[in-house]
Amino acid sequence: MSQSQRITLSLPADLVASARAVSGGNLSRFVASVLRRNLERLRRQELRKALTAGYAAEADLDLAICEECRHVDRETAEHAEPEP
């Protein structure tokens, strides 16, 4: 486990009460778990945005490559054995 650091947070009282109620007696572990999940979700969102931007930027090239290889698909289909 990584080294722990003590921090001070100011949170609404109702939020703290709810978190304590569901934390199973370890509020620090609960908060760390929630932060890890949220950070992972944000990391995945950023990755998805980057991938989407990359796909969009390369779309014209990808379509051109597909068009160049279209004859290969046609030839493969012509020489393929029929399914039983």
Coordinates of N, CA and C in Angstrom, one line a residue:
M1 N 0.8 -1.2 0.0 CA 0.0 0.0 0.0 C 0.9 1.2 0.0
S2 N 0.4 2.3 -0.6 CA 1.2 3.5 -0.7 C 1.2 4.2 0.6
Q3 N 2.2 5.1 0.7 CA 2.3 5.9 1.9 C 1.1 6.8 2.1
S4 N 0.6 7.0 3.3 CA -0.5 7.8 3.6 C -0.1 9.2 3.9
Q5 N -1.0 10.2 3.6 CA -0.7 11.6 4.0 C -2.0 12.1 4.7
R6 N -1.8 12.8 5.7 CA -3.0 13.4 6.4 C -3.3 14.7 5.8
I7 N -4.6 14.9 5.5 CA -5.1 16.1 4.9 C -6.3 16.6 5.6
T8 N -6.7 17.8 5.4 CA -7.9 18.4 6.0 C -8.8 18.8 4.9
L9 N -10.1 18.3 5.0 CA -11.1 18.7 4.1 C -12.2 19.3 4.8
S10 N -12.9 20.3 4.1 CA -14.1 20.9 4.6 C -15.2 20.4 3.7
L11 N -16.1 19.6 4.3 CA -17.2 19.0 3.6 C -18.5 19.3 4.3
P12 N -19.6 19.3 3.6 CA -20.9 19.5 4.2 C -21.2 18.4 5.2
A13 N -21.8 18.8 6.4 CA -22.0 17.9 7.5 C -22.9 16.7 7.1
D14 N -23.9 16.9 6.2 CA -24.7 15.8 5.8 C -24.0 14.8 5.0
L15 N -23.0 15.3 4.2 CA -22.2 14.4 3.3 C -21.3 13.5 4.2
V16 N -20.7 14.2 5.2 CA -19.8 13.4 6.1 C -20.6 12.4 6.9
A17 N -21.8 12.7 7.3 CA -22.6 11.8 8.1 C -23.0 10.6 7.2
S18 N -23.4 10.9 6.0 CA -23.7 9.8 5.0 C -22.5 8.9 4.8
A19 N -21.4 9.5 4.5 CA -20.2 8.7 4.3 C -19.8 7.9 5.5
R20 N -19.9 8.4 6.6 CA -19.6 7.7 7.9 C -20.5 6.5 8.0
A21 N -21.8 6.7 7.6 CA -22.8 5.6 7.8 C -22.5 4.5 6.9
V22 N -21.9 4.7 5.7 CA -21.7 3.6 4.7 C -20.2 3.2 4.7
S23 N -19.4 3.8 5.5 CA -17.9 3.5 5.4 C -17.5 2.3 6.2
G24 N -18.4 1.7 6.9 CA -18.0 0.5 7.7 C -17.0 0.8 8.7
G25 N -17.0 2.0 9.2 CA -16.1 2.4 10.3 C -14.7 2.9 9.9
N26 N -14.4 3.0 8.6 CA -13.1 3.5 8.1 C -13.4 4.5 7.0
L27 N -13.6 5.7 7.5 CA -13.9 6.8 6.6 C -12.8 7.1 5.6
S28 N -11.6 7.0 6.1 CA -10.4 7.3 5.2 C -10.3 6.3 4.1
R29 N -10.5 5.0 4.4 CA -10.5 4.0 3.3 C -11.6 4.2 2.3
F30 N -12.8 4.6 2.8 CA -14.0 4.9 2.0 C -13.7 6.0 1.0
V31 N -13.2 7.1 1.6 CA -12.9 8.3 0.8 C -11.8 8.0 -0.3
A32 N -10.8 7.2 0.1 CA -9.7 6.9 -0.8 C -10.3 6.0 -2.0
S33 N -11.2 5.1 -1.6 CA -11.8 4.2 -2.6 C -12.7 5.1 -3.6
V34 N -13.4 6.0 -3.1 CA -14.3 6.8 -4.0 C -13.4 7.7 -4.9
L35 N -12.3 8.3 -4.3 CA -11.4 9.1 -5.1 C -10.8 8.2 -6.2
R36 N -10.3 7.0 -5.9 CA -9.7 6.1 -6.9 C -10.6 5.8 -8.0
R37 N -11.9 5.5 -7.7 CA -12.9 5.2 -8.7 C -13.1 6.4 -9.6
N38 N -13.3 7.5 -9.0 CA -13.6 8.7 -9.8 C -12.4 9.1 -10.6
L39 N -11.2 9.0 -10.1 CA -10.0 9.3 -10.9 C -9.8 8.4 -12.1
E40 N -10.1 7.1 -11.9 CA -10.1 6.1 -13.0 C -11.1 6.4 -14.0
R41 N -12.3 6.8 -13.6 CA -13.4 7.2 -14.5 C -13.0 8.4 -15.4
L42 N -12.4 9.4 -14.7 CA -11.9 10.6 -15.4 C -10.8 10.2 -16.4
R43 N -9.9 9.3 -16.0 CA -8.8 8.9 -16.9 C -9.3 8.2 -18.1
R44 N -10.3 7.3 -17.9 CA -11.0 6.7 -19.0 C -11.7 7.6 -20.0
Q45 N -12.3 8.6 -19.4 CA -13.0 9.6 -20.2 C -12.0 10.4 -21.1
E46 N -10.9 10.8 -20.5 CA -9.8 11.5 -21.3 C -9.3 10.6 -22.4
L47 N -9.0 9.3 -22.0 CA -8.5 8.4 -23.0 C -9.5 8.2 -24.2
R48 N -10.8 8.1 -23.8 CA -11.9 8.0 -24.8 C -11.9 9.2 -25.7
K49 N -11.8 10.4 -25.2 CA -11.7 11.6 -26.0 C -10.5 11.6 -26.9
A50 N -9.4 11.2 -26.4 CA -8.2 11.2 -27.2 C -8.3 10.2 -28.3
L51 N -8.8 9.0 -28.1 CA -9.0 8.0 -29.1 C -10.0 8.5 -30.2
T52 N -11.1 9.1 -29.7 CA -12.1 9.6 -30.7 C -11.5 10.7 -31.6
A53 N -10.7 11.6 -31.0 CA -10.1 12.6 -31.8 C -9.1 12.0 -32.8
G54 N -8.4 11.0 -32.4 CA -7.4 10.3 -33.3 C -8.1 9.6 -34.4
Y55 N -9.2 8.9 -34.1 CA -10.0 8.3 -35.1 C -10.5 9.3 -36.1
A56 N -11.1 10.4 -35.6 CA -11.6 11.4 -36.5 C -10.5 12.0 -37.4
A57 N -9.3 12.2 -36.8 CA -8.2 12.8 -37.6 C -7.7 11.9 -38.7
E58 N -7.8 10.6 -38.5 CA -7.3 9.6 -39.4 C -8.4 9.0 -40.3
A59 N -9.6 9.5 -40.2 CA -10.8 8.9 -40.9 C -10.6 8.9 -42.4
D60 N -10.1 10.0 -43.0 CA -9.9 10.1 -44.5 C -8.9 9.0 -44.9
L61 N -7.8 9.0 -44.2 CA -6.7 8.0 -44.5 C -7.3 6.6 -44.4
D62 N -8.0 6.3 -43.3 CA -8.5 4.9 -43.1 C -9.5 4.6 -44.3
L63 N -10.3 5.5 -44.7 CA -11.2 5.2 -45.8 C -10.5 5.0 -47.1
A64 N -9.4 5.7 -47.3 CA -8.6 5.5 -48.5 C -8.0 4.2 -48.5
I65 N -7.5 3.7 -47.4 CA -6.8 2.4 -47.3 C -7.9 1.3 -47.5
C66 N -9.1 1.5 -47.0 CA -10.2 0.5 -47.2 C -10.5 0.4 -48.7
E67 N -10.6 1.6 -49.3 CA -10.9 1.6 -50.8 C -9.8 0.9 -51.6
E68 N -8.5 1.1 -51.2 CA -7.4 0.4 -51.9 C -7.5 -1.1 -51.8
C69 N -8.0 -1.5 -50.7 CA -8.0 -3.0 -50.4 C -9.3 -3.7 -50.7
R70 N -10.2 -2.9 -51.3 CA -11.6 -3.5 -51.6 C -11.5 -4.7 -52.5
H71 N -10.6 -4.7 -53.5 CA -10.4 -5.8 -54.4 C -10.0 -7.0 -53.7
V72 N -9.2 -6.9 -52.7 CA -8.7 -8.1 -51.9 C -9.9 -8.8 -51.3
D73 N -10.8 -8.1 -50.7 CA -12.0 -8.7 -50.1 C -12.8 -9.4 -51.2
R74 N -13.0 -8.8 -52.3 CA -13.8 -9.4 -53.4 C -13.1 -10.7 -53.9
E75 N -11.8 -10.6 -54.1 CA -11.0 -11.8 -54.5 C -11.1 -13.0 -53.5
T76 N -11.0 -12.6 -52.3 CA -11.1 -13.6 -51.2 C -12.5 -14.3 -51.2
A77 N -13.5 -13.5 -51.4 CA -14.9 -14.0 -51.4 C -15.1 -14.9 -52.6
E78 N -14.5 -14.6 -53.7 CA -14.7 -15.4 -55.0 C -14.0 -16.7 -54.8
H79 N -12.9 -16.8 -54.1 CA -12.1 -18.1 -54.0 C -12.4 -18.9 -52.8
A80 N -13.2 -18.4 -51.9 CA -13.6 -19.1 -50.7 C -14.5 -20.2 -51.0
E81 N -14.3 -21.3 -50.2 CA -15.1 -22.5 -50.4 C -16.5 -22.2 -49.8
P82 N -17.5 -22.7 -50.4 CA -18.9 -22.5 -49.8 C -19.0 -23.2 -48.5
E83 N -19.7 -22.6 -47.6 CA -20.0 -23.2 -46.3 C -20.9 -24.4 -46.4
P84 N -20.7 -25.5 -45.6 CA -21.6 -26.6 -45.7 C -23.0 -26.3 -45.2

